Every structure is written in C-alpha cells, then in structure tokens.
Coordinates of C-alpha atoms and ligand atoms in Angstrom, one line a residue:
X1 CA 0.0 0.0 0.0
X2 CA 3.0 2.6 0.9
X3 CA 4.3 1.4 -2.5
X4 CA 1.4 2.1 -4.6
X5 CA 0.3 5.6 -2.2
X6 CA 4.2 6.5 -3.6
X7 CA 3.2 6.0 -7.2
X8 CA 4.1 2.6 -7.6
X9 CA 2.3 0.2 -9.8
X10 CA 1.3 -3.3 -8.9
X11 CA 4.3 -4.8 -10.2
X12 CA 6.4 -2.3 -7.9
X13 CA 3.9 -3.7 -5.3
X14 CA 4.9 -7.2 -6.5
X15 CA 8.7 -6.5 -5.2
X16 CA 7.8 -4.7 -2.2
X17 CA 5.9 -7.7 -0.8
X18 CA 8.1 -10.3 -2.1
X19 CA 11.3 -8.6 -0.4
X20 CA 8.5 -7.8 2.5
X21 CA 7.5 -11.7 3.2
X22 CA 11.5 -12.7 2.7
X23 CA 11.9 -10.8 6.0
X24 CA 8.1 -11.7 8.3
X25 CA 7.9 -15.0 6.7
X26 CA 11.2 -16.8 6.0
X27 CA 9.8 -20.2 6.8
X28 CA 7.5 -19.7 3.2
X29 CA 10.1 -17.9 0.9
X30 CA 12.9 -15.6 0.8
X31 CA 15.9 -14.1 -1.1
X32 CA 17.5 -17.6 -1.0
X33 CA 14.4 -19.4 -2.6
X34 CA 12.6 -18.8 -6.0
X35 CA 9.2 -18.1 -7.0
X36 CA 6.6 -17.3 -10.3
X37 CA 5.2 -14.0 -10.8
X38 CA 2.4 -13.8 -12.9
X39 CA 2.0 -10.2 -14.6
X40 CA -0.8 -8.8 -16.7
X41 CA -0.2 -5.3 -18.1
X42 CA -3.3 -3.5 -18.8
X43 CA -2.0 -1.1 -21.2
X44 CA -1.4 -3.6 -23.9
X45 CA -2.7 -6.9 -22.4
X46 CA 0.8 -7.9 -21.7
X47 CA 0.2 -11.5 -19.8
X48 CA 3.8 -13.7 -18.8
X49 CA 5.3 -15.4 -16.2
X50 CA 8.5 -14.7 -14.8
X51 CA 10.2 -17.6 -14.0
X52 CA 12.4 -16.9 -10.7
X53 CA 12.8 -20.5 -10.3
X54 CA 15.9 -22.1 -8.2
X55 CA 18.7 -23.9 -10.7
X56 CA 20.6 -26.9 -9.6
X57 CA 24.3 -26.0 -9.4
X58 CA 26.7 -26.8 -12.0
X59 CA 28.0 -29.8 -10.1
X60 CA 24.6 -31.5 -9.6
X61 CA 24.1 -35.0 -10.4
X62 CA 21.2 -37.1 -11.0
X63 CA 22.6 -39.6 -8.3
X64 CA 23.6 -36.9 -5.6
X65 CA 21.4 -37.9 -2.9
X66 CA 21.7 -41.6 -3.2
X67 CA 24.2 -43.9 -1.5
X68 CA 26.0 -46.7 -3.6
X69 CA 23.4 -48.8 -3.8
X70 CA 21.3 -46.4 -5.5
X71 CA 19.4 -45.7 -2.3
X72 CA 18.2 -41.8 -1.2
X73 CA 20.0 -40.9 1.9
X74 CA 17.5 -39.7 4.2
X75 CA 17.5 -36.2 4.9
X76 CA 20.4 -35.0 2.3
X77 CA 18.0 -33.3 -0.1
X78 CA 16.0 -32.0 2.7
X79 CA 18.6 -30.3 5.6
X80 CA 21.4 -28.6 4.9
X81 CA 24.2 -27.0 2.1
X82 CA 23.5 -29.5 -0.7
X83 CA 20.1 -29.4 -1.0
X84 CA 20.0 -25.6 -2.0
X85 CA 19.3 -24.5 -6.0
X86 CA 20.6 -21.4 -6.9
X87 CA 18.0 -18.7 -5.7
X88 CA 16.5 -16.8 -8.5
X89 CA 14.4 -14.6 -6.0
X90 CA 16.8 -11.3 -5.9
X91 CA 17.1 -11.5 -9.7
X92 CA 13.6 -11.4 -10.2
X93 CA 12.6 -8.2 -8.0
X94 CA 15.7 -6.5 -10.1
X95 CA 14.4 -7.8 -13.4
X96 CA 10.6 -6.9 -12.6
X97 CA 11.6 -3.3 -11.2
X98 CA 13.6 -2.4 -14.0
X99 CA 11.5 -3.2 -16.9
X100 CA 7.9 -3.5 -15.7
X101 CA 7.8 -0.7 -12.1
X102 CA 7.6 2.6 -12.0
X103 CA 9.9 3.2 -8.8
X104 CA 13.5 2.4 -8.0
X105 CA 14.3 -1.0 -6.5
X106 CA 15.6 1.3 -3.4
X107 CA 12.4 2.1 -2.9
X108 CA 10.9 -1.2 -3.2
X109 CA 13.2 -2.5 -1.2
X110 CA 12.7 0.0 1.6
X111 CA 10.1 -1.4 3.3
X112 CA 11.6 -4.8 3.9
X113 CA 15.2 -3.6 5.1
X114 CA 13.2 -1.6 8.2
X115 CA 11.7 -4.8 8.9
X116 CA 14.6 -6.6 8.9
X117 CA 16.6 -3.7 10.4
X118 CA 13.8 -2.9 13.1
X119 CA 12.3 -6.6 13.6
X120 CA 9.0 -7.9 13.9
X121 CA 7.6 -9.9 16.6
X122 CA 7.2 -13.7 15.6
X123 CA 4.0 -15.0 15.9
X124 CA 2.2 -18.5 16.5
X125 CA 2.8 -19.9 12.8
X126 CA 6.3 -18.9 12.9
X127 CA 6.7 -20.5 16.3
X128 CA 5.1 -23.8 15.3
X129 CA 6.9 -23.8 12.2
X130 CA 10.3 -22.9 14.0
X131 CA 9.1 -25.9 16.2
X132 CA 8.5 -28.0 13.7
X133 CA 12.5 -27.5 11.8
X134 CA 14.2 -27.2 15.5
X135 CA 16.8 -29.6 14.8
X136 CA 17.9 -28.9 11.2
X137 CA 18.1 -24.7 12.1
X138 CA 19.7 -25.8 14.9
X139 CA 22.2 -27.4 13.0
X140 CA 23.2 -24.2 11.4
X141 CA 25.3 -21.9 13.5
X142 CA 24.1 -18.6 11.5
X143 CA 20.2 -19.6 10.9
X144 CA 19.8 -20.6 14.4
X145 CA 21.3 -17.7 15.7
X146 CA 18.8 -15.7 13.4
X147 CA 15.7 -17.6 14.2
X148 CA 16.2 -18.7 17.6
X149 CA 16.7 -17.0 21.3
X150 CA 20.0 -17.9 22.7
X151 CA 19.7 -21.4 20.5
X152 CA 16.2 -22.1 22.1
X153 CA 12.6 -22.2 20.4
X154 CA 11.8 -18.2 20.9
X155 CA 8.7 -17.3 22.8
X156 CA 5.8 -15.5 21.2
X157 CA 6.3 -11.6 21.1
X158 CA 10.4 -12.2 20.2
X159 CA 11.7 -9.3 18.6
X160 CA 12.8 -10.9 15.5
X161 CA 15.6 -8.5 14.2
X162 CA 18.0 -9.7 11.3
X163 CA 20.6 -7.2 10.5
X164 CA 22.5 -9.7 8.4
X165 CA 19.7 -10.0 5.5
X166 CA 19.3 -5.8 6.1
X167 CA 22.7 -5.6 5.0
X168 CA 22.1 -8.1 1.7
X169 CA 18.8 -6.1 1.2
X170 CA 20.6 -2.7 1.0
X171 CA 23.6 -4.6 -1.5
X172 CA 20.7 -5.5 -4.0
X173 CA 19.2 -2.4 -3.7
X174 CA 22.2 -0.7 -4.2
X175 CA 23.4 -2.6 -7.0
X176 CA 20.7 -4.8 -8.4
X177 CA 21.2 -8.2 -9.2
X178 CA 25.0 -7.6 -8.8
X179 CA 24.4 -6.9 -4.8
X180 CA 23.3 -11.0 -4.9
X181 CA 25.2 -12.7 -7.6
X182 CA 28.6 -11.0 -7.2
X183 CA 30.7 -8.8 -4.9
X184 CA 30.6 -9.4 -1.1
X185 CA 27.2 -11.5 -0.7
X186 CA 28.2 -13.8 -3.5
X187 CA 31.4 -14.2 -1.9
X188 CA 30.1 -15.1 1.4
X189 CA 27.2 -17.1 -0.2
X190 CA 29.7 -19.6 -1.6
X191 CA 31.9 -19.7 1.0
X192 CA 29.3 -20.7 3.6
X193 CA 28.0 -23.1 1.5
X194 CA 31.4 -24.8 0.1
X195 CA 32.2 -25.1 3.9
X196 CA 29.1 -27.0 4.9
X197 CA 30.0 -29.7 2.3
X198 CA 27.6 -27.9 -0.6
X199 CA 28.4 -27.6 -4.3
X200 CA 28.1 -23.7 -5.4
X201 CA 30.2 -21.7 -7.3
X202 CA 30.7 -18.2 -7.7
X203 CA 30.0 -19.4 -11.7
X204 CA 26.7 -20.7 -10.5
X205 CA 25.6 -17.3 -9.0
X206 CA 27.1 -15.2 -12.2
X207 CA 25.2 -17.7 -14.2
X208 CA 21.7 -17.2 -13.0
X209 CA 19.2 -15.8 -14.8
X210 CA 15.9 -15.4 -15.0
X211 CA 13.1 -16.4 -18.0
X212 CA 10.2 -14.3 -19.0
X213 CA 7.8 -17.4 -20.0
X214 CA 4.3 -17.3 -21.6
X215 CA 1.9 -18.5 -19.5
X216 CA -0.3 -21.5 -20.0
X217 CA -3.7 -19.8 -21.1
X218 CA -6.5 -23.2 -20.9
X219 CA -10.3 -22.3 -21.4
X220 CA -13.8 -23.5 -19.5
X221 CA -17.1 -23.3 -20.8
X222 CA -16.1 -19.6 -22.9
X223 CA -14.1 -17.8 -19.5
X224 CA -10.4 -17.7 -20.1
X225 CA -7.6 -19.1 -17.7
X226 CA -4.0 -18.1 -17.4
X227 CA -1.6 -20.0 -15.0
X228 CA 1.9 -21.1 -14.4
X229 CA 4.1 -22.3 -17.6
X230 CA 7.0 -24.8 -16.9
X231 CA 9.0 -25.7 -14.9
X232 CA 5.7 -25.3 -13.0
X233 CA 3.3 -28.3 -13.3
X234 CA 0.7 -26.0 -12.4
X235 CA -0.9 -24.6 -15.6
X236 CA -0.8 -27.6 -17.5
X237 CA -2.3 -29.4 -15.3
X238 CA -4.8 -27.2 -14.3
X239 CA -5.2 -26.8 -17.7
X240 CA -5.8 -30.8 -18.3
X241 CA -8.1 -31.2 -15.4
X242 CA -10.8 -28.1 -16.6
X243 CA -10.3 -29.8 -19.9
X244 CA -11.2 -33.0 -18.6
X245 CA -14.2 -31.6 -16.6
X246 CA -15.7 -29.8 -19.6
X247 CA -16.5 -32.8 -21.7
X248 CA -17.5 -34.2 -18.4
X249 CA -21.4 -34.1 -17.0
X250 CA -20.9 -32.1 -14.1
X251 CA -23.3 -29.2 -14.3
X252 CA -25.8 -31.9 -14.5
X253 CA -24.8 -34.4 -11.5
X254 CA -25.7 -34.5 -8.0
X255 CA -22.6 -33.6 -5.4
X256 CA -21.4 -36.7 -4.6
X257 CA -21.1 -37.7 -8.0
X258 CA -19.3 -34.0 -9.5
X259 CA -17.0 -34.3 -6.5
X260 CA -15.9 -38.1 -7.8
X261 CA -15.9 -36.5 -11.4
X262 CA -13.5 -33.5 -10.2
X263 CA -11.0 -36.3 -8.1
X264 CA -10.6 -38.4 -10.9
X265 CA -9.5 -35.6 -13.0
X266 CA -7.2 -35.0 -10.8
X267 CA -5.9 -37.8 -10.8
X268 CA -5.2 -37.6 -14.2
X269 CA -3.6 -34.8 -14.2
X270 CA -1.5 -35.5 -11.7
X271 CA -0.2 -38.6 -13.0
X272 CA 0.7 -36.7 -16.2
X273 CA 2.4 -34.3 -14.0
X274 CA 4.4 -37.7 -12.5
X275 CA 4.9 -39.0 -16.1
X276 CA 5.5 -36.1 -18.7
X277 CA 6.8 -32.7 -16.8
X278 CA 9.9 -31.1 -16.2
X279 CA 12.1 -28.4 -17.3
X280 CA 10.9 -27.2 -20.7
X281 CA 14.7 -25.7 -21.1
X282 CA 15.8 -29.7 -20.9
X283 CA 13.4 -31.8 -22.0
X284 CA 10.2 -32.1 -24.9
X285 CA 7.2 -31.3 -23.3
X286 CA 4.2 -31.4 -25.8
X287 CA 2.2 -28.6 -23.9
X288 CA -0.1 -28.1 -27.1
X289 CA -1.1 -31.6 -26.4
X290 CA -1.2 -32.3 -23.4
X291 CA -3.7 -29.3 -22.8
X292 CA -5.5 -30.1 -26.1
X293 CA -9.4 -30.8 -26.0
X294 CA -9.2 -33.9 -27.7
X295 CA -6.4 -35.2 -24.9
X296 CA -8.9 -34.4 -22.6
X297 CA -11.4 -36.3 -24.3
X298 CA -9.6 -39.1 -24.2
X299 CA -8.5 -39.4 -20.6
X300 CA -12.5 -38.7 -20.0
X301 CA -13.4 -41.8 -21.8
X302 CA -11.4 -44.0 -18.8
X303 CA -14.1 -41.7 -16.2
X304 CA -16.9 -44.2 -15.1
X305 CA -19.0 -43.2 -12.1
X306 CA -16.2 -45.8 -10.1
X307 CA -12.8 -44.6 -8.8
X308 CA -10.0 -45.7 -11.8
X309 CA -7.3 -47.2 -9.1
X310 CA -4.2 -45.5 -9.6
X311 CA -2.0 -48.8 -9.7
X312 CA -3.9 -49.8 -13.1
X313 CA -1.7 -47.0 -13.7
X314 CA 2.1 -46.7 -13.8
X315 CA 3.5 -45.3 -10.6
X316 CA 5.2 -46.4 -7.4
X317 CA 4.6 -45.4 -3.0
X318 CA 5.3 -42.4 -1.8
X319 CA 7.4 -40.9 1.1
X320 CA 6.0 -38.0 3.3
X321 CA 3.7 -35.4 2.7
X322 CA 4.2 -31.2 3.8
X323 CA 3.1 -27.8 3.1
X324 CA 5.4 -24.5 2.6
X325 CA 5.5 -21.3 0.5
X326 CA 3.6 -18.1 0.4
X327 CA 1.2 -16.4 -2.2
X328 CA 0.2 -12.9 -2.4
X329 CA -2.3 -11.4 -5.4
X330 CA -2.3 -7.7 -6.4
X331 CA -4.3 -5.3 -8.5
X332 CA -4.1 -1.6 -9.3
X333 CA -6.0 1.5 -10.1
X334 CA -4.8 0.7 -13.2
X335 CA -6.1 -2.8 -13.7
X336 CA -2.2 -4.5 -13.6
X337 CA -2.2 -7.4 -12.0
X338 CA 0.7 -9.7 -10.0
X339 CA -0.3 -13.2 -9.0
X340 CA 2.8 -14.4 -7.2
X341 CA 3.7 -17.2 -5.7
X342 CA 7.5 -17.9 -4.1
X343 CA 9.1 -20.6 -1.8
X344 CA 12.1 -21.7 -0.5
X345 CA 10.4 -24.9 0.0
X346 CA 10.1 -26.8 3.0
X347 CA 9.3 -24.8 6.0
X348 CA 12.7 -22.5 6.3
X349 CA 13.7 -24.7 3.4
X350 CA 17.2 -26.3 4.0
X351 CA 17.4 -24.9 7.5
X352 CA 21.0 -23.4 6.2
X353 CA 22.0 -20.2 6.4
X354 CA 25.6 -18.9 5.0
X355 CA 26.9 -17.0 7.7
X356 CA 26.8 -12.9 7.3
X357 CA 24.5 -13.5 4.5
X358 CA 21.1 -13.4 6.8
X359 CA 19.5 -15.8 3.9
X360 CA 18.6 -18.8 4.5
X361 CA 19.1 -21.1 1.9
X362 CA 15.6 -23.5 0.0
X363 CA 15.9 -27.2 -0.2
X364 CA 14.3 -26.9 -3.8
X365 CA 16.5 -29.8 -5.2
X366 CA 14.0 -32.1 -3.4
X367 CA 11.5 -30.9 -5.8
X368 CA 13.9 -32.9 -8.6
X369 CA 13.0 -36.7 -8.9
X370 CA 15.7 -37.7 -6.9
X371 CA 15.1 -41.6 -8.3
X372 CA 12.8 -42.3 -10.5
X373 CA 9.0 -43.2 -8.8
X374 CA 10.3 -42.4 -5.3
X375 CA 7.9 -39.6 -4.1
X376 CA 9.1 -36.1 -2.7
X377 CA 8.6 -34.7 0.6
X378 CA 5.2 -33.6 -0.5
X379 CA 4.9 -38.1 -1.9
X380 CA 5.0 -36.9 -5.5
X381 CA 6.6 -39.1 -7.7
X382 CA 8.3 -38.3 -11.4
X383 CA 10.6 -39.9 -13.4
X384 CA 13.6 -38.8 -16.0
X385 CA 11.4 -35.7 -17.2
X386 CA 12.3 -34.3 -13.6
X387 CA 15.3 -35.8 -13.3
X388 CA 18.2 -33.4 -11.6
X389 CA 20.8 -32.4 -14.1
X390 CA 23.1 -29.3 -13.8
X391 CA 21.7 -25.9 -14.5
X392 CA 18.0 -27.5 -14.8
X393 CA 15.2 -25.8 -13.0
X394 CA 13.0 -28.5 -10.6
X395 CA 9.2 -29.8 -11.5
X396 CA 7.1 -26.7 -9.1
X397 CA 3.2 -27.0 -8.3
X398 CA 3.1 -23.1 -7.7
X399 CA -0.1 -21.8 -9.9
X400 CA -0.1 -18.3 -9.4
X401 CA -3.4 -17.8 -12.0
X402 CA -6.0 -15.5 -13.7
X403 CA -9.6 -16.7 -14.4
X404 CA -10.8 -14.2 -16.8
X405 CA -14.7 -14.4 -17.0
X406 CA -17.5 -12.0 -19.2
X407 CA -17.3 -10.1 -15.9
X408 CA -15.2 -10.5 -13.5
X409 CA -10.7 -11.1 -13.3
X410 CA -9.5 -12.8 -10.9
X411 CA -5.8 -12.7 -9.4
X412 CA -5.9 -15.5 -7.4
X413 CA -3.9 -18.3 -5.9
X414 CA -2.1 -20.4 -2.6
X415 CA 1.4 -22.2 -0.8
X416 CA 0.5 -25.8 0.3
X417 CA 2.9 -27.9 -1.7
X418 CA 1.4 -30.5 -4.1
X419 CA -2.0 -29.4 -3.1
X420 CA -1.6 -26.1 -4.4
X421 CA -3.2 -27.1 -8.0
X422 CA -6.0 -29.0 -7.0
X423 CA -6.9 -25.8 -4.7
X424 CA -6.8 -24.0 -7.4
X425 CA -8.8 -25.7 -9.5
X426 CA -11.3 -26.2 -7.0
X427 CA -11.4 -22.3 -6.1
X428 CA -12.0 -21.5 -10.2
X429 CA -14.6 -24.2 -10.4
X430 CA -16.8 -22.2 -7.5
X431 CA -15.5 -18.8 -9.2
X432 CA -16.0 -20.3 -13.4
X433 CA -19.7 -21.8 -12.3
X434 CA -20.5 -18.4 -10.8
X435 CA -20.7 -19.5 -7.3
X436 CA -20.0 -17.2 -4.3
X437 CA -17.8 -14.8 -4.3
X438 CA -13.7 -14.2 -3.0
X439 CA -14.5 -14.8 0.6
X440 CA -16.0 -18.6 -0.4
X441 CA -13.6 -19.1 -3.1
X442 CA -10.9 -18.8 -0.2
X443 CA -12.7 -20.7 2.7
X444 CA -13.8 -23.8 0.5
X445 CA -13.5 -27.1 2.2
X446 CA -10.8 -29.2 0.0
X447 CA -10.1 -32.3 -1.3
X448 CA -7.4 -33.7 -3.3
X449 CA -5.9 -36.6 -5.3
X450 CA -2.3 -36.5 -6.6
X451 CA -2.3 -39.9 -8.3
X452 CA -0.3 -41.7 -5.8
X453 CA -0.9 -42.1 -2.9
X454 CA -4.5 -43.6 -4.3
X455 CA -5.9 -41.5 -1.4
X456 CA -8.7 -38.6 -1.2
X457 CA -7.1 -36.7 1.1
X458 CA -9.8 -34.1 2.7
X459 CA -10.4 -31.2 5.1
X460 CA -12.6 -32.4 7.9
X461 CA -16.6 -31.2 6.5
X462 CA -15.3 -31.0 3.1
X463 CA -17.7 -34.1 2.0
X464 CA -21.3 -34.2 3.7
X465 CA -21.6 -38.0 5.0
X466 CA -23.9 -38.9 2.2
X467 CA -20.9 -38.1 -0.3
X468 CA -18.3 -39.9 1.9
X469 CA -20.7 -42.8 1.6
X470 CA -20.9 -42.6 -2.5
X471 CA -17.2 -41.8 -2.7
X472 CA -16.4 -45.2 -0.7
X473 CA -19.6 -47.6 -2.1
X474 CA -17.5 -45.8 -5.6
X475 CA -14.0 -47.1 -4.7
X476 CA -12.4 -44.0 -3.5
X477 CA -10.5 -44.3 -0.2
X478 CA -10.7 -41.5 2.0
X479 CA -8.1 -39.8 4.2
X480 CA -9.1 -36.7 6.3
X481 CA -6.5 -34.7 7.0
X482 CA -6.3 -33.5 10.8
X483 CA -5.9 -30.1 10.2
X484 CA -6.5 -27.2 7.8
X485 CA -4.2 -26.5 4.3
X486 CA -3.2 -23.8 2.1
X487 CA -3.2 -19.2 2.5
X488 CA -5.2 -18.5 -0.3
X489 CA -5.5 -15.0 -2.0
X490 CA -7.8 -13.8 -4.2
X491 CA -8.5 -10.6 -5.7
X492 CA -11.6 -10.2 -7.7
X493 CA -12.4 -7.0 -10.1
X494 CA -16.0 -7.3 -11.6
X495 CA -15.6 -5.1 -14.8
X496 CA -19.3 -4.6 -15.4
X497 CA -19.9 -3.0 -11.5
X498 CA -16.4 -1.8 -11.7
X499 CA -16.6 -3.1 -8.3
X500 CA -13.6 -5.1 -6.8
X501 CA -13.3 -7.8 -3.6
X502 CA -10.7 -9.3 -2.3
X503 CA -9.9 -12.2 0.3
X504 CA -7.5 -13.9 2.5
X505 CA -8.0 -17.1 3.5
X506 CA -9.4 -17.5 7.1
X507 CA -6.9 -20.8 7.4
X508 CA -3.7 -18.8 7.2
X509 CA -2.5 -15.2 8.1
X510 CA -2.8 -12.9 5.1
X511 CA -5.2 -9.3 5.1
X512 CA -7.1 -8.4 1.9
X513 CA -7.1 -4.9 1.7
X514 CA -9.0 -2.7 -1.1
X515 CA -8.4 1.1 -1.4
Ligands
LIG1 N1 8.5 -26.2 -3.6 C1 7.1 -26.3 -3.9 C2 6.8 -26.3 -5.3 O1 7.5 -25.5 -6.0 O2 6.0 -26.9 -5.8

C-alpha cells in the first residue's frame, strides 16, 4: 500500500511484498528461494510469467542424494548445504523493477530492510513452524542464531531483528542483481555453503538468470484461464483437469457424483504431472497436447462413475507429505495485476544459512525426482522428465493464476505444496460456475488426489456424509486430514460493477485490503 500511495504500480507492489515476506515470513520464501510471478499489463494486455525458479548448481548430479546402492539418503536433499538451487528470487525483484515498475528498487526495497533492520515480533505460525525445523536450524550456527533466542525455540512476542539480511537487502538495492550474484554476498554465499559440504560456485551465481515465460492460457465453458508455464506443473495441469471436466457431465450431476468427477480428474492430471513434466529448457514437453481438447477427451473416456485405481496405472509409493511457501495477489488502479507465488520450499527450506549472509538457503533440489518413482517430501513421484541435471530448474506445483470471465478477473492463488493445483482448480470451479464470491472461493473445504498415494485426502466437513458414503460404495478411499491446508488469495475486479473484492483465506495469516 505505501508502495502504490508513492506511485508505484502493482508490479512495484509485487517486489515490495516479495522482499517484504523474505523478511516476516522466512519459513515460506525468501531471497534464498525462488518463486513465479504472474504479470498482466493493462496497457497492452501484456500477460507472462517470470520464472524466478531455483537452478541446480553446476555440479549436480542425478545420483547426488543416493548412497552406492542407489538408495536416497535420508535427509540429504531435505537439511542442509546441498540441497540448495541457486536462488533466483533477488534477480527477479531486479528484473521486474527495472522493466515492468515505476519506482527504483531502493524504494521497493525500503520497506523490507526496516523490517529486517527494526524486527518484527514472531507469531504463533512462525513458532510452530520454528518448532516443527528445530533440529535442522539448529544445526546451522548462522540460521539458528537468526531464528532462535539464545539457541532455544523463541517465545511468542520475540523481537525478531535480522541485520544480516538488512545488509544483503541494501547490496541489491544498491546494485541490483550484482548486490546478490557478485561482490561481497556472492562471496560469502559460496563460501558458507562450500564449507558445509555444498556444491556452489561463484559461476553458478554469475550464471543465474531469470526467463520471462508465456503462460499457459487453458479455457472452461467460454471464461479464459491463465496460469503457471513450466518448470511449473501448475498450468498444464490445471489446464488438463478443466479440460477433462468440460466434456464431463458435471453441471448436471448431484454432489457426490461431481466431486468423484472433479477427483478423478485430478488424478489424471497428476499422473501426467508424474509422467510427462519437467524443465521445458531440458526436456520435450508437448504442452499443445497435453492441454488439447481432444487429450482431454480421451483421458474422460477412462471416467466411469467408479474410482479408476491409480496402480492400473504406472507409478510407485510415496514418502511423506508437507506444506510450505507463500502467495500474495495484487491489483491496481490501473487494472495491472501480479499473481505471485514464491518458496524456498520446505518450512525455512534447508534450514542453512551462509553466515553474514542473513539468507537462508531453499531445499528446492528435493522438488527434482531424486530416483525415478520415489515420491518427494510432498509423496509426488516423477521420473527422468524431472530428473536433476546441472543448470535445470526443478518440476514446481506453484499456480499463481488469472480466471478471466465475461465479468469479472481474478488474481488468485495459494502455498500448500502438491496441493496447491487441485486448490486452485477447486477455487476456479466455484468462481468459473459463478458461485460465491472471493470470501468462499478462499474458505472452500478441500479435497485432493495427486495420483499416488491412491488416497482422497480431505479437510474435515469437506464431503457431507452422504458423499463420503458414495465416494467409498465408488471405490475412493478416504483420508481426512487433521488439520486445515493452504493461505489463499484472491483478488476479484468485476468489470461490469467496476466493483472489486478481495480475500484472504481464514486458514492462514494474510489481510485483503482494497483502497
Ligand atoms: N516447492 C514447492 C513447489 O514448487 O511446488
């Protein structure tokens, strides 16, 4: 709001927040983590995604974090030096400033370097989260000396002050990218990581860049929908489940029934995610196709009104399951738009922190398929499409997304780790079938299938018993999850009313604000 009050436009907004949640949030995302930023120009209709996704270093292997048998070591893509991409987050606020804002990235900065300066006091997700990654921040002399009090769990109301990432803050807003990549913070970035047994170079920093990508664009019943392009999985397969939902009956079916319709389209598209995605910059992905219609048709033709198990399908049992990130959605006066999503991963992602840097480092190289079939911390599982390979960029679920409609835009997306598409798709179905408005869209009950494991896993009242009942007499199994998921954000502009809404979700902390 101070951004836009100085003449900012959204996209200047875009960097304030992003540098903003680095600093009160560093357990979803931060300068040492990556993220997607979805921009929409209103001038000339400008739509792309910039792709601030981590890289794997230049000495990745596929095989890094297996032992000689070709087993994963537990943990090694998970805690610590090696399992950290190259962050792509400072070169993204440059790159956005510079050719999309309207301000200087000193003053989009500005507001996060008080914070970090000045401090914040932690509050009960932080704490829990803190909690939750005790051992591996504890492990690191410089993150646990950041994040904890005196090497113990802090107590609500800490003064969380982090001079350290002030001082990176100021670099890159001093020199742009070159205050990250080179120079002092570079030096120290590499040294702290080379130290705790990781495989940067100052090459790998230098290297890092950036990719403006076109977004995935996927239509429902005449409304138009613009998501996340590779290296996320997010827009193709929201794209493939809509698709598959179109030529499917579900305006005319009874609850129970569209809910079984809408998990076995996820399923599909899930499994395509497992089978077919990666880095577009490495590998042949047939986007065209696998968002086509007719592919859609196809996969519907398998949909019966029983569950499809996911073993008659290729795949292989997963691991553990998480949620991380952050999300944040932004409109203007002007009607620009910024759905952004960032991450260093898992909660304070590797828990590593290169010492004077005040960054703590993602764990993004879990998002690789570390072996083929063996499922991620989040139990999704991928094969060579996803493999790790130097340079490459890992498979993402991040959908930041527009649903344009006759009346109304939407900016709207959510953090929560493999769930994060099928939340989205189950937000634009409410929002594309003209039900409720932001404040539903956000609180919806969810459900979601990944493909493996063969599991509805649901929110607690998200099925009424007479749909658990058809789900199971179906063939689904069901799994309720024992507590809430996901921090959606939507932003809503109804062109007709010129009338605009916006909500945060009531799970998570977030504050919709319309001036
Ligand atoms: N690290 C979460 C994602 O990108 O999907």
């Amino acid at each position: 709001m101070q951004v836009l009050a100085k003449g900012g436009n959204a996209f200047d907004a875009a960097v304030a927040v992003s540098a903003a949640l680095a600093v009160v949030e560093p357990m979803g995302s931060g300068l040492g983590g990556g993220g997607f930023w979805l921009l929409h120009r209103q001038r000339d209709g400008l739509q792309l995604m910039i792709d601030g996704r981590e890289r794997a270093p230049l000495k990745a292997r596929h095989d890094m974090y297996l032992d000689k048998n070709g087993t994963p070591v537990p943990g090694l893509s998970l805690n610590g030096a090696l399992a950290a991409g190259i962050p792509g987050v400072p070169a993204a606020l440059d790159h956005i400033t510079r050719k999309y804002g309207r301000l200087t990235l000193a003053e989009n900065l500005a507001p996060a370097i008080r914070l970090a300066r000045d401090g914040f006091p932690i509050y009960e997700r932080y704490r829990r989260l803190a909690e939750f990654r005790l051992e591996a921040l504890s492990d690191s002399p410089a993150a646990a000396a950041t994040f904890l009090d005196q090497g113990f769990l802090p107590e609500a109301g800490f003064q969380l002050k982090q001079p350290d990432l002030a001082r990176t803050l100021e670099r890159i807003a001093a020199k742009g990218r070159d205050g990250f990549y080179k120079g002092d913070t570079a030096h120290k970035l590499v040294r702290g990581v080379k130290k705790a047994g990781g495989i940067w170079s100052k090459k790998d920093l230098r290297d890092y860049r950036i990719v403006e990508r076109k977004p995935v664009v996927a239509s429902y019943h005449g409304a138009r929908i613009v998501s996340a392009a590779l290296p996320s999985a997010g827009g193709i397969v929201l794209a493939q489940t809509l698709n598959i939902l179109e030529s499917l009956p579900i305006r005319q079916s009874g609850p129970a029934l569209r809910k079984h319709y809408i998990i076995e389209a996820m399923r599909r598209g899930y499994r395509d995610r497992a089978r077919y995605l990666g880095d577009s910059d490495f590998i042949k992905v047939d986007v065209d196709a696998l968002t086509s219609k007719q592919y859609a048709d196809r996969l519907s033709e398998g949909i019966g009104k029983r569950a499809t198990p996911s073993k008659s399908l290729p795949g292989i049992e997963p691991r553990r399951l998480g949620t991380d990130t952050t999300h944040f959605s932004i409109l203007d006066r002007d009607g620009n738009r910024v759905a952004a999503t960032l991450s260093v991963n898992y909660p304070f992602g590797s828990a590593f922190m290169p010492a004077g840097t005040g960054v703590v480092l993602n764990n993004e190289m879990d998002d690789f398929s570390i072996k083929p079939g063996v499922g991620n911390v989040y139990g999704l599982v991928g094969n060579g499409a996803n493999a790790i390979a130097p340079g490459k960029r890992p498979l993402s679920s991040m959908s930041p997304t527009f649903i344009e409609t006759e009346d109304a835009v939407v900016v709207i997306g959510t953090p929560g780790g493999s769930r994060i598409i099928s939340m989205v798709l189950l937000a634009s179905l409410e929002c594309l079938e003209g039900r409720g408005g932001a404040k539903d869209w956000v609180a919806l009950k969810r459900y979601h299938h990944q493909y493996l494991p063969d599991v509805v896993q649901h929110e607690a009242g998200a099925f009424t018993h007479a749909e658990e009942k058809f789900l199971e007499d179906h063939g689904h199994k069901l799994e309720t999850i024992n507590r809430n998921y996901g921090n959606m954000q939507a932003v809503v502009w109804y062109k007709k009313s010129n009338r605009v809404d916006a909500a945060s979700d009531p799970r998570g902390e977030g504050l919709a604000t319309i001036q």
